[in-house]
PDB file of C-alpha atoms in Angstrom:
ATOM      1  CA  MET A   1      61.204-191.394 -75.736  1.00 74.00           C
ATOM      2  CA  LYS A   2      58.708-193.210 -73.177  1.00 81.00           C
ATOM      3  CA  ASP A   3      56.596-190.503 -71.345  1.00 89.00           C
ATOM      4  CA  VAL A   4      55.101-188.560 -73.966  1.00 92.00           C
ATOM      5  CA  THR A   5      52.489-186.991 -71.824  1.00 92.00           C
ATOM      6  CA  GLY A   6      52.394-183.248 -72.446  1.00 94.00           C
ATOM      7  CA  LYS A   7      55.176-183.295 -74.973  1.00 97.00           C
ATOM      8  CA  VAL A   8      54.958-182.001 -78.642  1.00 98.00           C
ATOM      9  CA  ALA A   9      54.948-183.970 -81.775  1.00 98.00           C
ATOM     10  CA  PHE A  10      55.516-182.286 -85.361  1.00 98.00           C
ATOM     11  CA  ILE A  11      54.402-184.796 -87.862  1.00 98.00           C
ATOM     12  CA  THR A  12      54.750-184.089 -91.567  1.00 98.00           C
ATOM     13  CA  GLY A  13      52.457-185.632 -94.075  1.00 97.00           C
ATOM     14  CA  GLY A  14      50.373-185.728 -90.769  1.00 97.00           C
ATOM     15  CA  ALA A  15      46.755-185.070 -92.226  1.00 97.00           C
ATOM     16  CA  SER A  16      46.286-188.645 -93.833  1.00 96.00           C
ATOM     17  CA  GLY A  17      47.683-192.314 -93.782  1.00 96.00           C
ATOM     18  CA  ILE A  18      50.475-193.230 -91.530  1.00 96.00           C
ATOM     19  CA  GLY A  19      51.255-189.619 -90.371  1.00 97.00           C
ATOM     20  CA  PHE A  20      47.327-189.231 -89.368  1.00 98.00           C
ATOM     21  CA  GLY A  21      47.549-192.656 -87.691  1.00 97.00           C
ATOM     22  CA  MET A  22      50.663-191.278 -85.707  1.00 97.00           C
ATOM     23  CA  ALA A  23      48.784-188.268 -84.970  1.00 98.00           C
ATOM     24  CA  GLN A  24      45.901-189.927 -83.520  1.00 98.00           C
ATOM     25  CA  VAL A  25      48.085-192.338 -81.234  1.00 97.00           C
ATOM     26  CA  LEU A  26      50.190-189.698 -80.042  1.00 97.00           C
ATOM     27  CA  ALA A  27      47.501-187.147 -79.123  1.00 98.00           C
ATOM     28  CA  ARG A  28      45.450-189.729 -77.470  1.00 97.00           C
ATOM     29  CA  ALA A  29      49.008-190.888 -75.545  1.00 97.00           C
ATOM     30  CA  GLY A  30      48.731-187.125 -74.126  1.00 96.00           C
ATOM     31  CA  MET A  31      50.945-185.605 -76.532  1.00 97.00           C
ATOM     32  CA  ARG A  32      50.209-181.992 -78.237  1.00 98.00           C
ATOM     33  CA  VAL A  33      50.446-182.550 -81.894  1.00 98.00           C
ATOM     34  CA  VAL A  34      51.117-180.356 -84.854  1.00 98.00           C
ATOM     35  CA  ILE A  35      50.065-181.853 -88.305  1.00 98.00           C
ATOM     36  CA  ALA A  36      51.759-180.385 -91.441  1.00 98.00           C
ATOM     37  CA  ASP A  37      50.755-181.101 -94.643  1.00 98.00           C
ATOM     38  CA  LEU A  38      50.669-179.752 -98.060  1.00 97.00           C
ATOM     39  CA  ARG A  39      46.983-180.296 -98.865  1.00 96.00           C
ATOM     40  CA  ALA A  40      44.894-177.924 -96.819  1.00 96.00           C
ATOM     41  CA  ASP A  41      41.280-179.979 -97.473  1.00 96.00           C
ATOM     42  CA  ALA A  42      42.721-182.887 -95.710  1.00 97.00           C
ATOM     43  CA  LEU A  43      44.325-180.977 -93.002  1.00 97.00           C
ATOM     44  CA  GLY A  44      40.764-179.532 -92.405  1.00 96.00           C
ATOM     45  CA  ARG A  45      39.222-182.947 -91.983  1.00 97.00           C
ATOM     46  CA  ALA A  46      42.142-184.365 -89.798  1.00 97.00           C
ATOM     47  CA  GLN A  47      42.130-181.234 -87.656  1.00 95.00           C
ATOM     48  CA  ALA A  48      37.888-181.691 -87.269  1.00 96.00           C
ATOM     49  CA  LEU A  49      38.589-185.534 -86.328  1.00 96.00           C
ATOM     50  CA  LEU A  50      40.962-184.461 -83.859  1.00 97.00           C
ATOM     51  CA  ALA A  51      38.773-181.882 -82.367  1.00 96.00           C
ATOM     52  CA  ALA A  52      35.893-184.227 -82.122  1.00 96.00           C
ATOM     53  CA  GLU A  53      37.817-186.144 -79.710  1.00 96.00           C
ATOM     54  CA  SER A  54      38.943-183.122 -77.944  1.00 96.00           C
ATOM     55  CA  LEU A  55      42.436-183.815 -78.627  1.00 96.00           C
ATOM     56  CA  PRO A  56      45.029-181.072 -78.808  1.00 94.00           C
ATOM     57  CA  ALA A  57      46.040-180.503 -82.201  1.00 97.00           C
ATOM     58  CA  HIS A  58      47.464-177.722 -84.475  1.00 98.00           C
ATOM     59  CA  ALA A  59      47.200-177.813 -88.458  1.00 98.00           C
ATOM     60  CA  ILE A  60      50.033-176.074 -90.679  1.00 98.00           C
ATOM     61  CA  GLU A  61      49.716-176.145 -94.325  1.00 98.00           C
ATOM     62  CA  LEU A  62      53.477-177.056 -95.467  1.00 98.00           C
ATOM     63  CA  ASP A  63      55.327-178.132 -98.316  1.00 98.00           C
ATOM     64  CA  VAL A  64      58.297-180.352 -96.775  1.00 98.00           C
ATOM     65  CA  THR A  65      60.381-178.928 -99.860  1.00 98.00           C
ATOM     66  CA  ASP A  66      60.591-175.514 -98.778  1.00 98.00           C
ATOM     67  CA  ARG A  67      63.327-174.742 -96.220  1.00 98.00           C
ATOM     68  CA  THR A  68      62.183-171.376 -95.421  1.00 98.00           C
ATOM     69  CA  ALA A  69      58.543-172.655 -94.937  1.00 98.00           C
ATOM     70  CA  MET A  70      59.718-175.625 -92.835  1.00 98.00           C
ATOM     71  CA  ALA A  71      61.440-173.022 -90.455  1.00 98.00           C
ATOM     72  CA  GLY A  72      58.359-170.983 -90.282  1.00 98.00           C
ATOM     73  CA  ALA A  73      56.312-174.317 -89.440  1.00 98.00           C
ATOM     74  CA  ALA A  74      58.853-175.124 -86.630  1.00 98.00           C
ATOM     75  CA  ASP A  75      58.311-171.334 -85.164  1.00 98.00           C
ATOM     76  CA  GLU A  76      54.750-171.536 -85.255  1.00 98.00           C
ATOM     77  CA  ALA A  77      54.727-175.135 -83.716  1.00 98.00           C
ATOM     78  CA  GLU A  78      56.765-173.580 -80.788  1.00 98.00           C
ATOM     79  CA  ARG A  79      54.611-170.333 -80.409  1.00 98.00           C
ATOM     80  CA  VAL A  80      51.603-172.639 -80.241  1.00 98.00           C
ATOM     81  CA  PHE A  81      52.741-175.581 -78.076  1.00 98.00           C
ATOM     82  CA  GLY A  82      56.357-175.027 -77.105  1.00 97.00           C
ATOM     83  CA  PRO A  83      59.465-176.969 -77.776  1.00 98.00           C
ATOM     84  CA  VAL A  84      58.905-179.879 -80.194  1.00 98.00           C
ATOM     85  CA  GLN A  85      60.437-183.238 -78.720  1.00 98.00           C
ATOM     86  CA  LEU A  86      59.255-185.648 -81.193  1.00 98.00           C
ATOM     87  CA  VAL A  87      59.763-184.729 -84.849  1.00 98.00           C
ATOM     88  CA  CYS A  88      58.060-187.093 -87.391  1.00 98.00           C
ATOM     89  CA  ASN A  89      59.646-186.614 -90.750  1.00 98.00           C
ATOM     90  CA  ASN A  90      56.854-188.981 -92.703  1.00 98.00           C
ATOM     91  CA  ALA A  91      55.560-186.906 -95.883  1.00 97.00           C
ATOM     92  CA  GLY A  92      56.223-188.804 -98.917  1.00 95.00           C
ATOM     93  CA  VAL A  93      55.266-189.678-102.424  1.00 94.00           C
ATOM     94  CA  ASN A  94      55.613-192.342-105.085  1.00 94.00           C
ATOM     95  CA  PHE A  95      54.645-193.264-108.687  1.00 90.00           C
ATOM     96  CA  PHE A  96      55.175-196.498-110.445  1.00 92.00           C
ATOM     97  CA  ALA A  97      57.357-196.729-113.621  1.00 93.00           C
ATOM     98  CA  PRO A  98      60.824-198.482-114.586  1.00 93.00           C
ATOM     99  CA  ILE A  99      63.592-196.181-113.388  1.00 92.00           C
ATOM    100  CA  ASP A 100      64.986-195.941-117.181  1.00 93.00           C
ATOM    101  CA  GLU A 101      61.521-194.474-118.186  1.00 95.00           C
ATOM    102  CA  CYS A 102      61.795-191.621-115.519  1.00 95.00           C
ATOM    103  CA  THR A 103      62.298-187.864-115.937  1.00 97.00           C
ATOM    104  CA  TYR A 104      64.443-185.492-114.426  1.00 98.00           C
ATOM    105  CA  GLN A 105      61.172-183.882-113.003  1.00 97.00           C
ATOM    106  CA  ASP A 106      60.108-187.239-111.665  1.00 97.00           C
ATOM    107  CA  TRP A 107      63.645-187.712-109.922  1.00 97.00           C
ATOM    108  CA  ASP A 108      63.408-184.061-108.673  1.00 98.00           C
ATOM    109  CA  TRP A 109      60.057-184.415-107.229  1.00 97.00           C
ATOM    110  CA  LEU A 110      60.366-187.796-105.382  1.00 97.00           C
ATOM    111  CA  LEU A 111      63.920-187.227-103.834  1.00 97.00           C
ATOM    112  CA  GLY A 112      62.630-183.393-103.140  1.00 98.00           C
ATOM    113  CA  VAL A 113      59.995-184.686-100.906  1.00 97.00           C
ATOM    114  CA  ASN A 114      61.054-188.185 -99.745  1.00 97.00           C
ATOM    115  CA  LEU A 115      64.593-187.228 -98.780  1.00 98.00           C
ATOM    116  CA  GLY A 116      64.706-183.420 -99.131  1.00 98.00           C
ATOM    117  CA  GLY A 117      61.889-183.285 -96.653  1.00 98.00           C
ATOM    118  CA  VAL A 118      63.751-185.439 -94.228  1.00 98.00           C
ATOM    119  CA  VAL A 119      66.939-183.316 -94.787  1.00 98.00           C
ATOM    120  CA  ASN A 120      64.939-180.160 -94.100  1.00 98.00           C
ATOM    121  CA  GLY A 121      63.227-181.636 -90.894  1.00 98.00           C
ATOM    122  CA  VAL A 122      66.531-182.595 -89.491  1.00 98.00           C
ATOM    123  CA  GLN A 123      68.422-179.555 -90.180  1.00 98.00           C
ATOM    124  CA  THR A 124      65.384-177.261 -88.765  1.00 98.00           C
ATOM    125  CA  PHE A 125      64.662-179.450 -85.774  1.00 98.00           C
ATOM    126  CA  VAL A 126      67.975-180.864 -84.424  1.00 98.00           C
ATOM    127  CA  PRO A 127      69.540-177.570 -83.714  1.00 98.00           C
ATOM    128  CA  ARG A 128      66.222-176.740 -81.927  1.00 98.00           C
ATOM    129  CA  LEU A 129      66.291-180.114 -79.895  1.00 97.00           C
ATOM    130  CA  LYS A 130      69.998-179.620 -79.067  1.00 97.00           C
ATOM    131  CA  ALA A 131      69.275-175.978 -77.815  1.00 96.00           C
ATOM    132  CA  HIS A 132      66.022-176.821 -75.723  1.00 95.00           C
ATOM    133  CA  GLY A 133      68.032-179.627 -73.814  1.00 91.00           C
ATOM    134  CA  LEU A 134      64.961-181.565 -73.282  1.00 92.00           C
ATOM    135  CA  GLY A 135      65.934-184.646 -75.196  1.00 92.00           C
ATOM    136  CA  GLY A 136      63.727-185.747 -77.884  1.00 97.00           C
ATOM    137  CA  HIS A 137      63.180-188.197 -80.798  1.00 98.00           C
ATOM    138  CA  ILE A 138      63.181-188.133 -84.616  1.00 98.00           C
ATOM    139  CA  VAL A 139      61.304-190.574 -86.479  1.00 98.00           C
ATOM    140  CA  ASN A 140      62.018-190.955 -90.153  1.00 98.00           C
ATOM    141  CA  THR A 141      59.366-192.840 -92.450  1.00 96.00           C
ATOM    142  CA  ALA A 142      61.165-195.091 -94.824  1.00 93.00           C
ATOM    143  CA  SER A 143      59.498-198.052 -96.210  1.00 87.00           C
ATOM    144  CA  MET A 144      60.224-201.678 -97.084  1.00 81.00           C
ATOM    145  CA  ALA A 145      61.635-199.985 -99.994  1.00 83.00           C
ATOM    146  CA  ALA A 146      64.522-199.201 -97.702  1.00 77.00           C
ATOM    147  CA  PHE A 147      65.618-202.513 -97.841  1.00 81.00           C
ATOM    148  CA  ILE A 148      64.329-204.364-100.741  1.00 88.00           C
ATOM    149  CA  ALA A 149      64.320-202.766-104.409  1.00 89.00           C
ATOM    150  CA  SER A 150      61.604-202.659-106.716  1.00 84.00           C
ATOM    151  CA  PRO A 151      61.675-202.910-110.460  1.00 85.00           C
ATOM    152  CA  ASN A 152      58.748-200.131-110.686  1.00 90.00           C
ATOM    153  CA  ALA A 153      59.517-197.691-108.214  1.00 92.00           C
ATOM    154  CA  GLY A 154      63.211-197.100-108.646  1.00 93.00           C
ATOM    155  CA  ILE A 155      63.272-193.696-107.589  1.00 95.00           C
ATOM    156  CA  TYR A 156      61.163-194.110-104.313  1.00 94.00           C
ATOM    157  CA  THR A 157      63.598-197.035-103.675  1.00 95.00           C
ATOM    158  CA  ALA A 158      66.497-195.072-104.048  1.00 94.00           C
ATOM    159  CA  SER A 159      64.975-192.279-101.885  1.00 95.00           C
ATOM    160  CA  LYS A 160      63.930-194.628 -98.836  1.00 96.00           C
ATOM    161  CA  PHE A 161      67.476-196.389 -99.144  1.00 96.00           C
ATOM    162  CA  ALA A 162      68.960-192.907 -98.427  1.00 96.00           C
ATOM    163  CA  VAL A 163      66.438-192.215 -95.621  1.00 97.00           C
ATOM    164  CA  ARG A 164      67.612-195.415 -93.986  1.00 96.00           C
ATOM    165  CA  GLY A 165      71.442-194.311 -94.195  1.00 97.00           C
ATOM    166  CA  LEU A 166      70.830-190.855 -93.099  1.00 97.00           C
ATOM    167  CA  SER A 167      68.515-192.328 -90.201  1.00 98.00           C
ATOM    168  CA  GLU A 168      71.359-194.863 -89.018  1.00 97.00           C
ATOM    169  CA  SER A 169      73.984-192.338 -89.282  1.00 97.00           C
ATOM    170  CA  LEU A 170      72.063-189.625 -87.398  1.00 98.00           C
ATOM    171  CA  ARG A 171      71.114-192.148 -84.582  1.00 97.00           C
ATOM    172  CA  TRP A 172      75.035-192.470 -83.865  1.00 97.00           C
ATOM    173  CA  SER A 173      75.581-188.641 -83.976  1.00 96.00           C
ATOM    174  CA  LEU A 174      72.483-187.639 -81.696  1.00 97.00           C
ATOM    175  CA  ALA A 175      72.738-190.846 -79.271  1.00 96.00           C
ATOM    176  CA  PRO A 176      75.104-188.930 -76.612  1.00 96.00           C
ATOM    177  CA  LEU A 177      72.831-186.021 -76.642  1.00 95.00           C
ATOM    178  CA  GLY A 178      69.956-187.871 -75.435  1.00 94.00           C
ATOM    179  CA  ILE A 179      68.167-187.394 -78.778  1.00 97.00           C
ATOM    180  CA  GLY A 180      66.906-190.809 -80.430  1.00 97.00           C
ATOM    181  CA  VAL A 181      66.392-191.623 -83.883  1.00 98.00           C
ATOM    182  CA  SER A 182      64.033-194.401 -85.353  1.00 97.00           C
ATOM    183  CA  MET A 183      63.193-195.139 -88.705  1.00 95.00           C
ATOM    184  CA  LEU A 184      59.508-196.693 -89.762  1.00 93.00           C
TER     185      LEU A 184
END
């Protein structure tokens, strides 16, 4: 995607960190951005910072592990700005512990957000990208952990290796349709 002016971006984990950096850069480049995040306080701060620069942005409180909420957020984004053409599946979490000391709850939480959130973004937005026929791009945030294992972030590493595999496979599937896929 080379010309972004006037197009719509949807960014999970968009209220802070890498996601907010994406939102700022994309909005300054002429995109209308939807920042979706679990934390209402961070969304308020991010929305205020973007508004201070008169950048077109809309904030949505979203738990990326909730499939119904993801579909609702996609509907809201389309109502506010029109068809989404750039999807940034960026939301992610981590904690540091040896993998053999992790609990089922640890596995459920990290895989739910880091992998499940990407799956939910793909499942929600790819059919919409295909249907509107405008092309588009998906960016899935991984990490260096998608390439290098860590002894104290095993679940995180597993989730990011999975995001890498998902992204590489999805790239092949969507390329003929004019929809690109990148992994950050």
